[in-house]
Short mmCIF file of C-alpha atoms and ligand atoms in Angstrom, two decimals:
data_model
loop_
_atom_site.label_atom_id
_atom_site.label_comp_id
_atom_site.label_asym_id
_atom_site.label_seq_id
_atom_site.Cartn_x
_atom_site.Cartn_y
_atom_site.Cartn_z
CA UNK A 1 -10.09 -19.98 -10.32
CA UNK A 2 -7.53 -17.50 -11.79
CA UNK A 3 -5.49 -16.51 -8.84
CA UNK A 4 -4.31 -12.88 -8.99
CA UNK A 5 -2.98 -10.70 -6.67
CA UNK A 6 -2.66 -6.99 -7.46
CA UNK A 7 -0.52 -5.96 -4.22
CA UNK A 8 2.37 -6.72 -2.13
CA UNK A 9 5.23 -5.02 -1.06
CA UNK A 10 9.29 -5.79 -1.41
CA UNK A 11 11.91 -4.75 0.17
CA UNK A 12 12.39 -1.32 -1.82
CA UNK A 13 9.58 -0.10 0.70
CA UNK A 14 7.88 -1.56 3.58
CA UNK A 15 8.04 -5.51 2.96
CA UNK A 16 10.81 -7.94 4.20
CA UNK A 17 11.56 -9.81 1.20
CA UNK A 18 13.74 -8.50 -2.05
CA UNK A 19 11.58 -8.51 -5.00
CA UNK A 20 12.28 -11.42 -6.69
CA UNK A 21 11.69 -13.38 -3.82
CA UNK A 22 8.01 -11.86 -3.51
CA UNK A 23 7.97 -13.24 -7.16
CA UNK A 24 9.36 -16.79 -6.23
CA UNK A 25 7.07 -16.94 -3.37
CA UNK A 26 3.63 -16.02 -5.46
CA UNK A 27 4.04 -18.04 -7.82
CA UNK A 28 4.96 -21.06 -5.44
CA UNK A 29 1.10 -20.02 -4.04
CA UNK A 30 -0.50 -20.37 -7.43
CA UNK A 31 -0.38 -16.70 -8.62
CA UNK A 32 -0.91 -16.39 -12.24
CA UNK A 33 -0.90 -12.44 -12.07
CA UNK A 34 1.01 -10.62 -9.80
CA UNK A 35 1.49 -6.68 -9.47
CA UNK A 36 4.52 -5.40 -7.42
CA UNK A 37 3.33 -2.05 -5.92
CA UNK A 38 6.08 -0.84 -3.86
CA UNK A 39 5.05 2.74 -1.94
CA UNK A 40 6.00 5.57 -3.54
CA UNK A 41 8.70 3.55 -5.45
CA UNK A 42 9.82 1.97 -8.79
CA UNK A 43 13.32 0.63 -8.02
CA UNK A 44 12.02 -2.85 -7.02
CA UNK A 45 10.02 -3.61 -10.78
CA UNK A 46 13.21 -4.47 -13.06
CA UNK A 47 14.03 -6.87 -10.50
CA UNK A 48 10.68 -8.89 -10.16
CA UNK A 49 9.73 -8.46 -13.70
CA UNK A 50 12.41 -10.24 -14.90
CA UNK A 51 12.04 -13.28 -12.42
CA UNK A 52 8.28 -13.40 -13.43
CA UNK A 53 9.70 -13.50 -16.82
CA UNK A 54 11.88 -16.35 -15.73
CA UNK A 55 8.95 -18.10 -14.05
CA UNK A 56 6.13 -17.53 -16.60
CA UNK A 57 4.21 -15.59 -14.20
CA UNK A 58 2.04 -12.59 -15.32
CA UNK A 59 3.04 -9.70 -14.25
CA UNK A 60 1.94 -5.62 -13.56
CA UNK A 61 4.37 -3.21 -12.71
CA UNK A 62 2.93 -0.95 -10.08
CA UNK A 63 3.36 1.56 -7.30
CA UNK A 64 1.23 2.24 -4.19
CA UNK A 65 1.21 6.55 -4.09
CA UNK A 66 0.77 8.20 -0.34
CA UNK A 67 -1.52 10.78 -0.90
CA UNK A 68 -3.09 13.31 1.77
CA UNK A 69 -7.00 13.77 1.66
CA UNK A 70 -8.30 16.26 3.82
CA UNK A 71 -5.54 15.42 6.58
CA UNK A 72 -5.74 12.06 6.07
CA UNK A 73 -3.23 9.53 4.24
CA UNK A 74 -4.85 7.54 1.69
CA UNK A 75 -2.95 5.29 -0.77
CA UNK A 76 -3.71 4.86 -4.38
CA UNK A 77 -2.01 2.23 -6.63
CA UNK A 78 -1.52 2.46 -10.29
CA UNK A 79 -1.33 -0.28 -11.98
CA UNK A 80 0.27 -1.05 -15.19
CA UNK A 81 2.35 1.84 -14.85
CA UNK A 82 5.38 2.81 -16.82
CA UNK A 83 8.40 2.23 -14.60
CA UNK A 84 10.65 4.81 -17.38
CA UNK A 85 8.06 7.61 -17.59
CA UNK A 86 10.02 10.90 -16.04
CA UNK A 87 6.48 12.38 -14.90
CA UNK A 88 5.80 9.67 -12.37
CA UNK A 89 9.31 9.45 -11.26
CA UNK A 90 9.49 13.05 -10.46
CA UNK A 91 6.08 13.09 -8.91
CA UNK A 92 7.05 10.31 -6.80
CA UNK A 93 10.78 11.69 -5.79
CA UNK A 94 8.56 14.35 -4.79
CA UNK A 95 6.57 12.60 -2.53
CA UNK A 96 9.90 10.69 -0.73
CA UNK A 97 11.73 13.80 -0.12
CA UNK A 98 9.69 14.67 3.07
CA UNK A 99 10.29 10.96 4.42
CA UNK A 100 13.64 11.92 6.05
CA UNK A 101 12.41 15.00 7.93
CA UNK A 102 9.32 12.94 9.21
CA UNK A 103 11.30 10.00 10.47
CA UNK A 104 13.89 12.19 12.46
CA UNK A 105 10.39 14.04 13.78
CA UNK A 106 9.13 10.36 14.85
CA UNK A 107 11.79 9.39 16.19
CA UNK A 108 12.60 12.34 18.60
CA UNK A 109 8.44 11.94 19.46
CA UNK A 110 9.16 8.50 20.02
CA UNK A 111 12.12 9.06 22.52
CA UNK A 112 9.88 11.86 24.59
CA UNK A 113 8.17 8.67 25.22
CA UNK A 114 10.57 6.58 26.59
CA UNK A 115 11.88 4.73 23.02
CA UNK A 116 15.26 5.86 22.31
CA UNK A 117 17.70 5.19 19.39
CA UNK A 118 14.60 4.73 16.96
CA UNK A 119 16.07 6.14 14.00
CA UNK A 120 18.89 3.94 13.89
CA UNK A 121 17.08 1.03 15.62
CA UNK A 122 14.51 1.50 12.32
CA UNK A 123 17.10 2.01 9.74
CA UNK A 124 18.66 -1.37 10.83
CA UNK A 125 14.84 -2.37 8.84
CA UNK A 126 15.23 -0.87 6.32
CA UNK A 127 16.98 -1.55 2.94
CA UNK A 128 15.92 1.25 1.01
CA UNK A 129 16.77 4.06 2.77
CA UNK A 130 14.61 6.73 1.10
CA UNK A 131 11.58 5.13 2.30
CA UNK A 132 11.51 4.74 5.80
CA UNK A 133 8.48 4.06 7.35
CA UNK A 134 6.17 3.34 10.21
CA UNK A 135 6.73 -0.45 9.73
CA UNK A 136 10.52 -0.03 10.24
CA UNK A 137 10.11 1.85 13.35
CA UNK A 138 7.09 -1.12 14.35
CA UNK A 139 9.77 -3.41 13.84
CA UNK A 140 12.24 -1.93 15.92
CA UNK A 141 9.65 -1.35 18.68
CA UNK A 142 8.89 -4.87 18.99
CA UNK A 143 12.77 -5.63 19.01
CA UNK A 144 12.74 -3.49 21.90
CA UNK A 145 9.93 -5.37 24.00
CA UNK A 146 7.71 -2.28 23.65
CA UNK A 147 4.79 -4.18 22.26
CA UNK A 148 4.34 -7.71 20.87
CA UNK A 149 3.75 -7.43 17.51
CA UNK A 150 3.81 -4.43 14.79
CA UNK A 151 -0.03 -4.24 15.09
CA UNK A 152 0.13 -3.62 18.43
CA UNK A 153 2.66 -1.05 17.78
CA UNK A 154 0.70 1.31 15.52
CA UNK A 155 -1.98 0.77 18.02
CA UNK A 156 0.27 2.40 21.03
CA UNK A 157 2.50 4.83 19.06
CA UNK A 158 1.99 5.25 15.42
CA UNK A 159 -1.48 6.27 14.63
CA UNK A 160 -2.80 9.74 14.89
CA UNK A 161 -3.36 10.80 18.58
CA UNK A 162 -0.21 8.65 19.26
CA UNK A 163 2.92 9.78 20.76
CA UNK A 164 5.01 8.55 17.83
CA UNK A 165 2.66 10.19 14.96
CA UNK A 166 3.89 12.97 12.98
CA UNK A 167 1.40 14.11 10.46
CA UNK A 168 2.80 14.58 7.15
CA UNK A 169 1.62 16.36 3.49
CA UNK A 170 2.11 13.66 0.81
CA UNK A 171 0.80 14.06 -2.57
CA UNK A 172 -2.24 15.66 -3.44
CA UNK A 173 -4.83 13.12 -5.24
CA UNK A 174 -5.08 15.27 -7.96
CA UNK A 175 -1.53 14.84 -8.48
CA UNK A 176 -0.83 11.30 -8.08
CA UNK A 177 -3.65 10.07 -10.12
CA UNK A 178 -2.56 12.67 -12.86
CA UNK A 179 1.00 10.76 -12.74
CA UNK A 180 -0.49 7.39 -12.41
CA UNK A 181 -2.53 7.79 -15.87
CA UNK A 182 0.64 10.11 -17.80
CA UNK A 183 2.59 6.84 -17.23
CA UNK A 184 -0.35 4.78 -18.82
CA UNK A 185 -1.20 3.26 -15.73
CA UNK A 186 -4.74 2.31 -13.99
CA UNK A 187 -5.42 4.47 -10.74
CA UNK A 188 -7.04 1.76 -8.23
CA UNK A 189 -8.00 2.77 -4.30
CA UNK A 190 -6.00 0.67 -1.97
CA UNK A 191 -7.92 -0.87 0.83
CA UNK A 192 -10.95 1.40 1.34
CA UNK A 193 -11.88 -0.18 4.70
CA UNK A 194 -9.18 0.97 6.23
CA UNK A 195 -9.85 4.61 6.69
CA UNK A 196 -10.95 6.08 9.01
CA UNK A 197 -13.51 8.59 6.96
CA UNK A 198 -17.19 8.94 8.02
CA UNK A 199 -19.50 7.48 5.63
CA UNK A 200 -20.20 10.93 4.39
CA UNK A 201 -16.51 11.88 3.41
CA UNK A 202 -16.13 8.07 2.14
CA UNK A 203 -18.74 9.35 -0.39
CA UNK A 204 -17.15 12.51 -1.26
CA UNK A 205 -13.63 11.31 -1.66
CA UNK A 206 -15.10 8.50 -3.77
CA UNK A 207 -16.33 11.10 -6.11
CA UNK A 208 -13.10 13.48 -5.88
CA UNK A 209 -10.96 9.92 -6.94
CA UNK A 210 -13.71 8.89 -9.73
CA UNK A 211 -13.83 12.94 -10.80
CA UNK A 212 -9.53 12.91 -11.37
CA UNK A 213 -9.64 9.56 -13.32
CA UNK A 214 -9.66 6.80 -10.69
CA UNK A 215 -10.72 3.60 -12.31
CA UNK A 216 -11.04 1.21 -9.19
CA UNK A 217 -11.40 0.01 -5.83
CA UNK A 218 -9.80 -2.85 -4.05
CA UNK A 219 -12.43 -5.27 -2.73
CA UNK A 220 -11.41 -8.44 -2.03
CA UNK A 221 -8.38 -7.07 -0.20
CA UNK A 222 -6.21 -8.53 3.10
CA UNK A 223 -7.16 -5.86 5.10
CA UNK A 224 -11.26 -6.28 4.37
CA UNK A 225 -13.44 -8.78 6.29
CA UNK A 226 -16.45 -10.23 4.96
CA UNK A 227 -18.71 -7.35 5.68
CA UNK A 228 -15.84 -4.88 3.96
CA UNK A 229 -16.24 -6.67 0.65
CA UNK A 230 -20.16 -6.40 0.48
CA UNK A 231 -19.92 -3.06 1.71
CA UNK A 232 -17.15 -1.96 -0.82
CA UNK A 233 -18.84 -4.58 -4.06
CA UNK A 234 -21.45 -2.34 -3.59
CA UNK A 235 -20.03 0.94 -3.99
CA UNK A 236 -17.59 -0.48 -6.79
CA UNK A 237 -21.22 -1.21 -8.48
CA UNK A 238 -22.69 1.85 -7.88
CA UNK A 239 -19.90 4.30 -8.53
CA UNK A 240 -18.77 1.89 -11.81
CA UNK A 241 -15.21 1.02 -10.32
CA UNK A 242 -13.79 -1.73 -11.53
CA UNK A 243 -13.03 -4.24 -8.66
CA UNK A 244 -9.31 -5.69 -7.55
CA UNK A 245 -8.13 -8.78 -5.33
CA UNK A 246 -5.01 -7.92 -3.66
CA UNK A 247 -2.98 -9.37 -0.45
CA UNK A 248 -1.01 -6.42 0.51
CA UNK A 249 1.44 -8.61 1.16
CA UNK A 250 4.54 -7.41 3.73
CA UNK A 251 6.46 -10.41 4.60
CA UNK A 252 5.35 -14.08 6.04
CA UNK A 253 4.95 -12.53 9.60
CA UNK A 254 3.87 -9.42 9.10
CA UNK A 255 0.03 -10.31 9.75
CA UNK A 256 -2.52 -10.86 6.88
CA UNK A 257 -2.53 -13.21 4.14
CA UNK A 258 -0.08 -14.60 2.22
CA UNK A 259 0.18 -13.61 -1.50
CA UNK A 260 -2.72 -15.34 -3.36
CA UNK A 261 -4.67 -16.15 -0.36
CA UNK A 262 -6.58 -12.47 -0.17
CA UNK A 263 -10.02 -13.22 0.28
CA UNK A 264 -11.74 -13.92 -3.74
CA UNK A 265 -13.74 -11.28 -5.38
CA UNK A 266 -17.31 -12.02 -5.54
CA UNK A 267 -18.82 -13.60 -8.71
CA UNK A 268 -20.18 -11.08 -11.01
CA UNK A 269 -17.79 -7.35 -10.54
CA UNK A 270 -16.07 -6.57 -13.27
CA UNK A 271 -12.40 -7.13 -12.69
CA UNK A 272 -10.00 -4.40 -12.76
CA UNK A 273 -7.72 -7.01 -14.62
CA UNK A 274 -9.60 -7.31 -17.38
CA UNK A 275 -9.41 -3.19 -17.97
CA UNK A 276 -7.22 -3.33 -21.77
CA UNK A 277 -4.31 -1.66 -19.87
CA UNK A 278 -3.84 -4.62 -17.78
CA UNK A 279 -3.80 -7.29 -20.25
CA UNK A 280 -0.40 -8.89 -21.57
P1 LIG B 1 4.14 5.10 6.19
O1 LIG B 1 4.06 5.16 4.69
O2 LIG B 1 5.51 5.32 6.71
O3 LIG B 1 3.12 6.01 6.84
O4 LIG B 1 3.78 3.62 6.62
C1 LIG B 1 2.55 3.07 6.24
C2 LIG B 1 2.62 1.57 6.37
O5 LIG B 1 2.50 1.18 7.72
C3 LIG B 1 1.48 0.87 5.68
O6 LIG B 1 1.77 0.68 4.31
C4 LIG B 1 1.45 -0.45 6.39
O7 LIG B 1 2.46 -1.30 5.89
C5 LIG B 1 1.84 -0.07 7.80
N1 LIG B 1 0.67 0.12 8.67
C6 LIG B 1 -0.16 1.17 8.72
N2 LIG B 1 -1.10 1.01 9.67
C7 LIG B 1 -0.86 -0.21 10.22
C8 LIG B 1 -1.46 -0.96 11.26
N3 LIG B 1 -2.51 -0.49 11.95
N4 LIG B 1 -0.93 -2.16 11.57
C9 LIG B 1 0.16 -2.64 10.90
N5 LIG B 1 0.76 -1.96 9.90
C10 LIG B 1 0.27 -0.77 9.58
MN1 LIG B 2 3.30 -0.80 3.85
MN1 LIG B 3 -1.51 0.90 1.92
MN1 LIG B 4 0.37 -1.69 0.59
#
């Protein structure tokens, strides 16, 4: 088997380890092709490309864009992006700049119930300081004995209805899948499963993303279980997306699999690796 995985996370965004250690640790789990698709970020690439390099280990430089859909935050990766093009960069400053506001707006939510210090306590997480997220605040809420384990936290306090959500405007999709093909890159949905859209405005936002250019749809992906990758071969088949295996790898506890042990793509979908933008 040809073991790729076409998403994971350093430490320039939400994962725990620097990026050439992501590298190290891929290909050390049989990875032959390996995309780093920090969120909302390129600073991480340089780093990990050059260790794949090193290593002999195919590699895509990507991004994972924040986009809001109808009130809802959806992520799109592009793949095979760019990393110099001044379109995407701006586009994606863009996106980080609200980042600050919404963590100091989390934070004082999260001390009206009872967490104090968050801010700090999730900075202490974080290396990259323009992207602080809800996994550095999880983090520091399980440091504090508020829940046992990140999941648990976005359960209590970080999803919407929860005392520590702020909603937020990122991108539009329009706009990050224009930026994602200027910089030559392949727009792909991350983790369909994982929203929480009826199966009527599943269908409709699948158009809107295959309408602005979107090219595929992550399958075999860490966050799907069995029934989410026949659900979503399906609709790759039936809309014409090409299909991806990714990890979303964050860090070795962070929960889900390790990279190169997502679940494999079924036999038969074309792979979104084999699109000519991907291929060395
Ligand atoms: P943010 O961009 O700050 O909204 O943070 C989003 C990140 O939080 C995602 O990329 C995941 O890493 C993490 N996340 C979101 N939902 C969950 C969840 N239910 N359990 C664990 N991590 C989550
Ligand atoms: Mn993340
Ligand atoms: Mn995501
Ligand atoms: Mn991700």
């Amino acid at each position: 088997m040809f073991n790729v995985d076409l998403h994971c996370h350093s430490t320039w965004s939400d994962g725990v380890l620097p990026p050439a250690a992501v590298v190290e640790r891929a290909f050390a789990n049989g990875v032959e092709l390996l995309a780093l698709t920090d969120h909302d970020h390129l600073g991480g690439l340089p780093e990990a490309q050059t260790r794949a390099a090193e290593l002999g280990l195919g590699f895509i430089p990507g991004v994972e864009v924040s986009i809001s859909w109808r009130h809802q935050t959806i992520h799109v990766l592009g793949l095979g992006v760019d990393a110099s093009h001044t379109g995407l960069q701006a586009g994606l400053a863009q996106v980080r700049a609200g980042r600050d506001a919404r963590a100091q707006g989390m934070a004082d939510a999260l001390a009206r119930a009872g967490i104090e210090g968050a801010f700090e306590g999730a900075m202490r997480y974080c290396a990259n300081p323009a992207l602080l997220g809800r996994s550095h605040f999880a983090r520091y809420i399980v440091e504090r004995g508020f829940a046992r384990d990140t999941r648990e936290v976005f359960e209590r306090y970080l999803v919407p209805g929860r005392p520590g959500y702020v909603e937020h405007e990122w991108a539009t999709l329009e706009e990050a899948i224009a930026w994602i093909l200027e910089a030559g890159g392949v727009p792909v949905l991350a983790h369909p499963a994982r929203y929480r859209l009826s199966p009527q405005a599943l269908e409709q936002f699948l158009a809107a993303f295959k309408a602005c250019g979107g090219l595929g749809i992550e399958v075999a992906s860490g966050a799907h279980d069995e029934n989410d990758i026949r659900r979503f071969s399906r609709i790759a088949r039936e809309y014409g997306f090409l299909a991806s295996r990714a990890s979303d790898f964050h860090g070795p506890h962070e929960g889900g699999p390790d990279l190169g042990r997502a679940p494999m793509l079924p036999a038969g979908l074309p792979a979104v690796w084999d699109h000519p933008r991907l291929r060395p």
